[in-house]
Amino acid sequence: MINDLWYKNAIIYCLSVGSFMDANGDGVGDFPGLMRRLDYLQGLGVTAIWLMPFQPSPMRDDGYDITDYYGVDPRYGTLGDFVEFAHGCKQRGIRVLIDLVVNHTSDQHPWFQEARRDAQSPYRDWYVWAEQKPPKADLGVVFPGVQSSTWDHDDVAKAWYFHRFYDFQPDLNTANPHVQAEILKIMGFWLQLGVSGFRMDAVPFVIAKKGADQTDPVEQYDMLRLFREFLQWREGDAIILAEANVLPATDLDYFGNDGDRLHMMFNFQVNQTLFYALAAADVRPLVKALEATSGKPATAQWGNFLRNHDELDLGRLSKKQRKAVFDAFGPEPGMQLYGRGIRRRLAPMLQGCRARLELAYSLLMTLPGTPVIRYGDEIGMGDDLSLPERNAARTPMQWSSEPHGGFTKSDKPFLPVIDQAPFGFQHVNAAQQRRDPNSILNWTERVMRMRKEVPEIGWGRFEVLPSGTPQVLVRRYEWRNNTVMFVHNLAASPREIRLKVKRAAPGEQDLVNLLSDDHSYPDKTGEHHIRLETYGYRWYRVGGLDYLLKRTDV
Ligand code: GLC
């Protein structure tokens, strides 16, 4: 059971092929380059790689505008290279998840080209059309400030087409059975090539009813069961990890009451309140979000993250909370995006403060669910705010202090490698950090190893314990009679907390520190006094060292 539901205790690493490693020297990362770095990823302890879109694309939205779902963009290599990569991962016990971007295609996709040219074409109904500009066309844009409408006129089709995202991304008419059949075919194709599942892009929009007459969103949740059933017929252990920034009240609609829809969802509620907690040293909204998202079917799982390839979306926070995060982590207008988010990477937001980075990562690793980390964050990479929109946080991986950070031999990388202090590749790179036992890279590796040895986090039930202050978060997880406890101090000054270990037999009340020798023993009254340094954190196993040795069932 433990291995079957592999995603319950996984560590997912998200990367885009183009920015990871360039083997052929054309300035763009590729599959052969990525293959050379698989041992690095295995050494880091990654158990699954999430590849961002790599199919042929005009690249107007970082590959989220696809022109052929069954191929590899020639910049990244060939389908053969993909298969070699998939095999390389399999040999190392690393699973592969890929992006499934089926809410829309590129406007250059042959389906759209045919649809717009010929009203009689069967592809016409693969997209969403209107004769007149729909009255609410200017509402519901996803990229305010850059996108002005969700409907645009197509001169060739002589009709209006719907696009939830940019105007070059026409929405597929996902209610059309032929489109649904094609989506299944796409999944089947990549499953056959060895992937273990999909990060499904923009799920609420995929399943929304689309059309000129749609005013309020209406979700067609049954579609999710259709995808799920197909997936499980083809590959028993394949999963869908949904990008769905929705309210907790609808979580079960996505997971399915019986766990018969999506396996995993990103926890946007926890992500946003976590950044508020870091910014304001106030864990109360985070605790609320943790509790609001705790009820889910046994086989379902949250994907937790700090940063991803998009802006840090703070749209679900209250105005006051959002302002606190902006003030702390993105005060300048150039750091903000779409009126709701921050386009910086983690390390610069935390001003490169090592203690705070560790705190943030320790929180991520111990959140109920499965951690999803972003390439480069393991070495504390920075951002380049001179690049437009979300590209600021998509610069090439910094491997060494060689020119262009060892990413490419070309003089013209597709995006510049960061070369300004303090986050330039001369100072922040994997090669240097590998040699330094105290580097953030080696710290991350150790913490990831320990995370995998604590399956209670991915599988168990958690409880937030009172710490006496909103600045300190204490959580206990229980699973199969094992108990672990995590303490995090979000304050910029030391704190002491006191607590008693309940339900443990006498002699088994010791708190064994999993990351250092600094164990905690109760005083005569059974109370622990835990002194946490600024941004300090502790991972404890409850039950004492002897108890630890008695465990047999992980
Ligand atoms: C998702 C992706 C984002 C992309 C959008 C349109 O939100 O995360 O990067 O721009 O979908 O596909």
XYZ file of C-alpha atoms and ligand atoms in Angstrom:
566
model
C 0.000 0.000 0.000
C 2.781 2.406 0.908
C 4.552 1.952 -2.389
C 1.415 1.753 -4.447
C 0.344 5.222 -3.431
C 3.816 6.484 -4.228
C 2.705 10.106 -4.438
C 1.878 10.127 -0.711
C 5.542 10.132 0.190
C 7.190 11.676 -2.840
C 9.395 14.692 -3.425
C 8.537 16.383 -6.679
C 11.012 18.633 -8.475
C 9.665 20.942 -11.130
C 11.818 22.094 -14.008
C 11.566 23.282 -17.561
C 13.830 21.507 -20.004
C 14.765 24.762 -21.718
C 16.258 26.373 -18.634
C 17.932 23.364 -17.029
C 20.974 22.274 -19.052
C 22.026 22.887 -22.637
C 24.011 19.985 -24.137
C 24.245 21.075 -27.781
C 25.363 24.637 -27.160
C 22.497 26.453 -28.882
C 21.586 28.446 -25.782
C 18.466 26.433 -24.942
C 18.342 23.564 -22.460
C 17.525 20.160 -23.916
C 16.758 16.544 -23.021
C 20.352 15.344 -23.508
C 21.446 18.096 -21.094
C 18.784 17.140 -18.583
C 19.933 13.522 -18.789
C 23.407 14.538 -17.716
C 21.884 16.036 -14.613
C 19.759 13.078 -13.550
C 22.382 11.872 -11.102
C 22.395 15.299 -9.520
C 18.630 15.064 -9.055
C 18.821 11.541 -7.742
C 21.538 12.580 -5.320
C 19.384 15.421 -4.120
C 16.706 12.867 -3.261
C 14.079 13.832 -5.772
C 11.593 11.003 -6.389
C 9.606 12.583 -9.216
C 10.297 15.214 -11.848
C 7.515 17.461 -13.103
C 8.421 18.654 -16.574
C 6.823 21.854 -17.725
C 5.502 21.839 -21.315
C 8.121 20.693 -23.838
C 5.921 20.057 -26.856
C 6.276 22.111 -30.055
C 5.204 25.663 -29.350
C 5.672 29.233 -30.598
C 6.728 29.877 -26.962
C 4.646 32.918 -26.370
C 3.654 31.630 -22.919
C 6.692 29.579 -21.965
C 5.348 26.546 -23.825
C 1.809 26.717 -22.418
C 0.746 27.375 -26.023
C 1.083 24.029 -27.748
C 0.932 23.285 -31.482
C 1.404 19.501 -31.321
C 0.538 17.383 -28.298
C 2.400 14.345 -29.602
C 5.852 15.733 -30.112
C 8.911 17.383 -28.600
C 9.876 20.913 -29.544
C 13.006 20.606 -31.734
C 14.815 23.067 -29.451
C 14.653 20.457 -26.682
C 15.467 17.387 -28.777
C 13.433 14.599 -30.308
C 10.835 12.141 -29.162
C 13.692 9.651 -29.066
C 15.523 11.897 -26.591
C 12.398 12.020 -24.464
C 12.252 8.238 -24.330
C 15.934 8.059 -23.372
C 15.221 10.552 -20.616
C 12.193 8.584 -19.401
C 14.334 5.452 -19.330
C 17.124 7.260 -17.473
C 14.602 8.274 -14.825
C 13.210 4.762 -14.546
C 16.688 3.353 -13.996
C 17.137 5.748 -11.110
C 13.719 5.150 -9.604
C 12.575 8.662 -10.468
C 9.055 9.117 -11.789
C 8.116 11.585 -14.483
C 5.076 13.850 -14.431
C 4.410 16.121 -17.367
C 2.244 19.154 -17.855
C -1.077 18.487 -19.548
C -2.205 21.757 -21.096
C -5.600 21.061 -22.613
C -7.667 24.054 -21.623
C -6.409 25.737 -24.780
C -4.021 25.299 -27.666
C -1.770 27.771 -29.421
C -3.570 29.758 -32.105
C -0.971 28.219 -34.430
C -2.188 24.693 -33.727
C -3.441 23.048 -36.965
C -6.789 22.374 -35.249
C -7.354 26.079 -34.710
C -6.016 26.981 -38.117
C -8.483 24.632 -39.742
C -11.307 25.676 -37.437
C -10.934 29.343 -38.282
C -10.597 28.781 -42.041
C -13.586 26.524 -42.485
C -16.861 26.835 -40.635
C -17.780 23.345 -41.885
C -14.623 21.723 -40.576
C -15.138 19.225 -37.754
C -12.491 21.236 -35.873
C -14.706 24.326 -35.839
C -16.549 22.982 -32.822
C -13.296 22.144 -31.039
C -13.132 25.808 -30.066
C -15.614 28.258 -28.590
C -17.159 30.820 -30.917
C -19.661 33.667 -30.909
C -21.144 35.755 -33.697
C -21.121 38.922 -31.627
C -18.849 40.130 -28.899
C -20.379 38.628 -25.736
C -21.491 41.237 -23.193
C -19.158 40.053 -20.431
C -16.143 39.597 -22.710
C -13.918 41.893 -20.712
C -14.466 40.120 -17.403
C -12.597 37.156 -16.005
C -9.188 37.811 -17.560
C -6.387 35.835 -15.927
C -3.595 38.299 -16.641
C -4.966 41.751 -15.818
C -2.811 44.515 -17.160
C -1.536 42.341 -20.015
C -4.747 40.731 -21.236
C -7.751 42.980 -21.824
C -10.472 40.531 -22.798
C -11.476 36.864 -22.879
C -13.034 37.161 -26.343
C -11.342 38.412 -29.489
C -12.436 38.739 -33.067
C -10.776 36.432 -35.574
C -10.753 37.979 -39.019
C -10.321 34.678 -40.826
C -13.189 32.966 -39.008
C -15.227 36.161 -39.027
C -16.319 35.298 -35.523
C -15.334 35.875 -31.920
C -13.388 33.168 -30.085
C -13.025 32.573 -26.375
C -9.640 32.579 -24.642
C -9.471 32.420 -20.867
C -5.753 33.250 -20.999
C -3.784 35.252 -23.618
C -5.428 35.972 -26.993
C -3.055 33.521 -28.718
C -4.425 30.685 -26.546
C -7.919 29.843 -27.868
C -9.867 27.686 -25.427
C -10.726 24.169 -26.464
C -14.407 23.292 -26.308
C -13.819 20.642 -23.675
C -17.493 19.651 -23.595
C -17.171 18.334 -27.158
C -16.850 14.502 -26.939
C -14.239 14.535 -29.708
C -12.112 16.949 -27.726
C -12.499 14.767 -24.646
C -11.479 11.713 -26.643
C -8.415 13.603 -27.870
C -7.447 14.555 -24.311
C -7.564 10.876 -23.343
C -5.510 10.009 -26.399
C -2.855 12.541 -25.382
C -2.712 11.037 -21.902
C -2.513 7.531 -23.357
C 0.321 8.535 -25.643
C 2.589 9.863 -22.897
C 1.669 7.067 -20.499
C 2.845 4.650 -23.150
C 6.127 6.550 -23.258
C 6.617 6.020 -19.561
C 5.232 8.977 -17.623
C 3.616 8.410 -14.219
C 1.047 11.133 -14.589
C 0.198 14.702 -15.333
C 0.235 18.111 -13.776
C -3.023 19.247 -15.259
C -3.029 22.907 -16.173
C -5.896 25.251 -15.281
C -8.339 22.512 -14.218
C -11.256 24.755 -13.133
C -11.221 26.300 -16.613
C -10.916 22.943 -18.379
C -14.113 21.732 -16.726
C -16.020 25.030 -16.828
C -18.935 25.368 -19.221
C -17.738 27.636 -21.991
C -19.678 29.811 -24.347
C -21.023 33.282 -25.010
C -24.030 32.634 -22.804
C -21.935 31.625 -19.767
C -21.876 34.280 -17.129
C -21.099 32.537 -13.849
C -18.663 29.631 -13.788
C -20.355 26.215 -13.903
C -18.015 23.276 -13.425
C -18.578 19.907 -15.074
C -16.926 17.774 -12.413
C -17.918 14.502 -14.089
C -15.206 15.144 -16.609
C -12.639 14.602 -13.873
C -13.911 11.096 -13.252
C -13.668 10.391 -16.949
C -9.985 11.399 -16.979
C -9.325 9.436 -13.830
C -10.955 6.248 -15.043
C -9.095 6.320 -18.298
C -5.804 6.913 -16.537
C -6.322 4.046 -14.149
C -7.328 1.616 -16.882
C -4.148 2.393 -18.718
C -1.696 2.683 -15.795
C -2.739 1.716 -12.292
C -0.304 3.985 -10.479
C -0.470 7.053 -12.705
C -1.812 10.258 -11.184
C -3.218 13.665 -11.966
C -1.901 16.615 -9.980
C -4.270 19.495 -10.526
C -3.543 23.159 -10.779
C -6.785 24.411 -9.257
C -6.655 27.556 -7.196
C -10.070 27.043 -5.607
C -11.774 27.540 -2.262
C -11.711 24.700 0.305
C -15.487 24.290 -0.020
C -14.988 22.759 -3.471
C -11.961 20.586 -2.692
C -14.053 17.457 -2.495
C -15.613 18.198 -5.865
C -12.121 17.933 -7.303
C -10.872 14.981 -5.252
C -14.270 13.245 -5.454
C -16.059 12.241 -2.258
C -14.773 8.699 -2.656
C -11.422 9.755 -4.027
C -12.613 8.882 -7.538
C -11.553 12.083 -9.284
C -8.139 13.749 -9.008
C -5.344 12.254 -6.926
C -3.561 15.461 -6.064
C -4.127 19.200 -6.015
C -1.794 22.048 -5.287
C -2.707 23.645 -1.992
C -2.963 27.316 -2.934
C -4.731 28.203 0.321
C -1.819 26.957 2.365
C 0.713 28.502 -0.010
C -0.718 31.995 0.317
C -1.300 31.914 4.057
C 2.176 30.457 4.527
C 3.711 33.512 2.889
C 1.527 35.700 5.069
C 2.762 33.757 8.095
C 6.377 34.333 7.057
C 5.756 38.018 6.343
C 3.777 38.873 9.478
C 5.016 36.161 11.897
C 1.385 35.224 12.382
C 0.415 31.609 11.772
C -3.306 31.950 12.501
C -4.544 32.215 8.881
C -2.197 29.350 7.958
C -3.654 27.182 10.708
C -7.133 27.996 9.428
C -6.115 27.022 5.896
C -4.503 23.793 7.119
C -7.647 22.886 8.980
C -9.984 23.919 6.149
C -8.088 21.697 3.713
C -7.627 18.716 6.038
C -10.749 16.758 5.100
C -9.941 14.757 1.999
C -10.366 11.157 0.844
C -7.732 8.722 2.141
C -6.039 8.265 -1.219
C -6.009 11.982 -2.108
C -3.001 14.159 -1.471
C -2.040 17.813 -1.380
C 0.900 19.095 -3.359
C 2.580 21.818 -1.333
C 4.906 24.426 -2.729
C 6.577 27.706 -1.941
C 7.325 29.161 -5.361
C 6.511 27.882 -8.807
C 7.027 29.113 -12.368
C 4.201 31.646 -12.074
C 3.817 34.699 -9.889
C 3.304 34.092 -6.190
C -0.457 34.534 -6.385
C -1.814 36.258 -3.259
C -5.316 36.740 -4.629
C -6.985 34.668 -1.937
C -5.644 36.703 0.990
C -7.534 39.617 2.505
C -6.418 43.065 1.369
C -4.643 43.620 4.648
C -2.870 40.288 4.540
C -1.825 40.804 0.916
C -0.426 44.208 1.771
C 1.621 42.686 4.577
C 3.165 40.192 2.137
C 3.778 42.853 -0.509
C 5.401 45.131 2.080
C 7.677 42.361 3.318
C 8.565 40.522 0.119
C 7.701 42.657 -2.907
C 7.402 46.319 -1.941
C 8.294 47.811 -5.335
C 5.724 47.891 -8.144
C 8.232 46.145 -10.448
C 8.264 43.161 -8.094
C 4.500 42.756 -8.307
C 2.380 41.310 -11.083
C -1.244 41.214 -12.248
C -2.284 43.217 -9.186
C -2.294 40.066 -7.070
C 1.144 38.541 -6.933
C 4.903 38.753 -6.618
C 7.181 37.668 -9.437
C 10.316 37.075 -7.386
C 12.061 33.908 -6.392
C 12.162 32.650 -2.833
C 15.737 33.542 -1.849
C 15.604 37.250 -2.816
C 12.196 37.592 -1.149
C 13.790 36.361 2.056
C 16.817 38.596 1.386
C 19.051 35.574 1.145
C 18.711 35.025 4.889
C 19.827 31.462 5.451
C 17.898 30.947 8.686
C 14.700 32.149 7.095
C 15.206 30.053 3.959
C 15.656 26.990 6.119
C 12.532 27.906 8.065
C 10.519 28.256 4.844
C 11.835 24.974 3.478
C 11.344 23.190 6.765
C 7.730 24.357 6.767
C 7.272 23.171 3.196
C 8.713 19.742 3.939
C 6.489 19.268 6.963
C 3.181 20.450 5.541
C 0.520 17.756 5.284
C 1.012 16.465 1.759
C 3.820 16.097 -0.732
C 6.434 18.816 -1.299
C 6.952 20.215 -4.775
C 10.164 22.162 -5.130
C 11.291 24.395 -7.937
C 14.609 23.973 -9.721
C 17.238 26.347 -8.420
C 15.572 26.919 -5.081
C 17.793 24.171 -3.630
C 20.790 26.437 -4.204
C 18.969 29.678 -3.344
C 18.800 31.116 -6.855
C 17.684 34.692 -7.434
C 15.532 36.471 -9.997
C 16.014 38.994 -12.782
C 13.420 41.719 -12.505
C 14.543 43.290 -15.774
C 12.829 40.410 -17.603
C 9.150 40.753 -18.481
C 6.300 39.274 -16.426
C 6.933 35.823 -14.990
C 10.226 35.353 -16.815
C 11.920 37.083 -13.878
C 11.873 33.758 -12.020
C 12.590 31.494 -15.008
C 16.284 32.139 -15.636
C 18.650 29.249 -16.414
C 19.910 26.933 -13.693
C 23.259 27.962 -12.219
C 25.552 24.937 -12.294
C 29.040 26.378 -11.856
C 31.159 29.513 -11.961
C 31.978 28.933 -15.632
C 30.572 31.434 -18.167
C 26.764 31.483 -18.150
C 26.844 29.458 -14.974
C 27.811 26.328 -16.906
C 24.276 26.234 -18.314
C 25.369 26.649 -21.932
C 28.470 27.014 -24.079
C 26.577 29.450 -26.283
C 27.164 33.178 -25.961
C 23.452 33.756 -26.188
C 21.393 31.823 -23.680
C 17.652 32.140 -24.423
C 17.309 34.049 -21.145
C 20.320 35.636 -19.460
C 21.869 33.724 -16.570
C 21.866 35.863 -13.433
C 25.338 37.381 -13.064
C 24.885 40.231 -10.602
C 25.761 39.918 -6.914
C 24.473 38.657 -4.584
C 22.668 35.925 -6.558
C 24.877 35.798 -9.663
C 26.208 32.417 -10.807
C 29.714 33.356 -9.613
C 28.371 33.189 -6.038
C 25.371 30.911 -6.274
C 25.974 27.668 -8.139
C 25.598 23.931 -7.662
C 29.276 22.997 -8.131
C 30.490 25.214 -5.314
C 27.673 24.218 -2.988
C 28.312 20.547 -3.551
C 31.793 20.941 -2.112
C 30.617 22.896 0.899
C 29.076 20.635 3.557
C 27.252 23.616 5.054
C 25.719 24.851 1.813
C 22.001 25.260 1.390
C 22.200 22.525 -1.269
C 23.579 19.990 1.187
C 21.165 21.153 3.851
C 18.260 20.639 1.425
C 19.500 17.176 0.567
C 19.637 16.196 4.252
C 16.199 17.582 4.946
C 14.713 15.833 1.928
C 16.229 12.559 3.034
C 14.669 12.984 6.459
C 11.346 13.985 4.946
C 11.220 10.659 3.139
C 11.951 8.861 6.394
C 8.952 10.495 8.032
C 5.997 9.078 6.087
C 3.716 10.273 8.890
C 3.688 13.663 7.157
C 2.369 12.356 3.880
C 0.085 9.713 5.326
C -0.881 10.653 8.831
C -3.373 12.855 10.611
C -2.148 16.135 11.949
C -3.170 18.337 14.785
C -2.100 21.911 15.509
C -1.086 22.231 19.159
C -1.383 25.450 21.125
C 1.986 27.137 21.391
C 0.882 30.165 23.387
C 1.864 32.559 20.591
C 0.789 33.113 16.964
C 4.464 33.324 16.078
C 5.186 29.674 16.749
C 3.548 26.806 14.881
C 3.468 23.409 16.567
C 2.046 20.418 14.749
C 1.851 16.771 15.617
C 1.315 13.977 13.123
C 0.204 10.487 13.987
C 0.228 7.462 11.787
C 0.303 3.761 12.670
C 1.045 4.509 16.308
C 3.989 6.695 15.488
C 4.108 10.340 16.418
C 6.208 13.187 15.108
C 6.122 16.809 16.080
C 7.315 19.954 14.333
C 7.973 23.322 15.893
C 8.582 26.466 13.830
C 9.350 29.932 15.105
C 8.375 32.541 12.523
C 9.429 35.465 14.678
C 12.547 37.525 14.029
C 13.627 36.894 17.620
C 14.046 33.829 19.848
C 11.027 32.243 21.528
C 10.517 29.638 24.197
C 7.534 27.359 24.254
C 6.397 24.888 26.868
C 4.413 21.778 26.231
C 3.597 18.363 27.570
C 3.680 15.243 25.461
C 0.283 13.702 25.847
C -0.571 10.064 25.456
C 3.032 8.904 25.703
C 3.890 6.366 28.382
C 6.332 7.478 31.098
C 9.842 7.181 29.784
C 8.580 7.657 26.275
C 8.013 11.372 26.538
C 11.392 12.344 25.182
C 11.460 14.341 21.994
C 14.137 12.994 19.693
C 15.480 15.654 17.396
C 15.605 14.201 13.896
C 17.991 16.787 12.481
C 20.512 17.303 15.288
C 21.594 16.013 18.705
C 19.587 18.633 20.490
C 16.911 16.349 21.966
C 14.353 17.578 24.445
C 13.689 15.883 27.783
C 10.757 16.746 30.016
C 11.253 18.280 33.461
C 9.934 16.598 36.604
C 6.407 17.738 35.889
C 6.565 16.256 32.410
C 6.885 19.615 30.702
C 9.239 20.398 27.825
C 10.859 23.817 27.573
C 11.890 24.335 23.981
C 14.041 27.351 23.198
C 13.945 28.320 19.582
C 16.391 30.714 18.056
C 15.232 33.383 15.553
C 13.431 31.522 12.734
C 14.301 28.283 14.533
C 12.656 24.942 13.744
C 12.689 21.450 15.244
C 11.656 18.069 13.911
C 10.990 15.630 16.739
C 9.987 12.042 17.009
C 8.000 11.416 20.155
C 8.862 8.424 22.243
C 12.538 8.509 23.008
C 15.543 6.975 21.326
C 14.708 3.415 22.355
C 11.240 3.825 20.995
C 12.725 4.992 17.741
C 14.616 1.741 17.375
C 11.488 -0.283 18.003
C 9.722 1.082 14.975
C 9.347 -1.549 12.328
C 6.496 -0.605 10.103
C 7.732 2.234 7.933
C -1.267 27.950 -15.850
C 0.236 27.955 -15.901
C 0.717 29.267 -16.460
C 0.138 29.461 -17.832
C -1.376 29.305 -17.810
C -1.932 29.193 -19.195
O -1.764 28.891 -14.965
O 0.758 27.698 -14.628
O 2.111 29.328 -16.505
O 0.451 30.731 -18.320
O -1.785 28.151 -17.133
O -1.633 27.929 -19.743
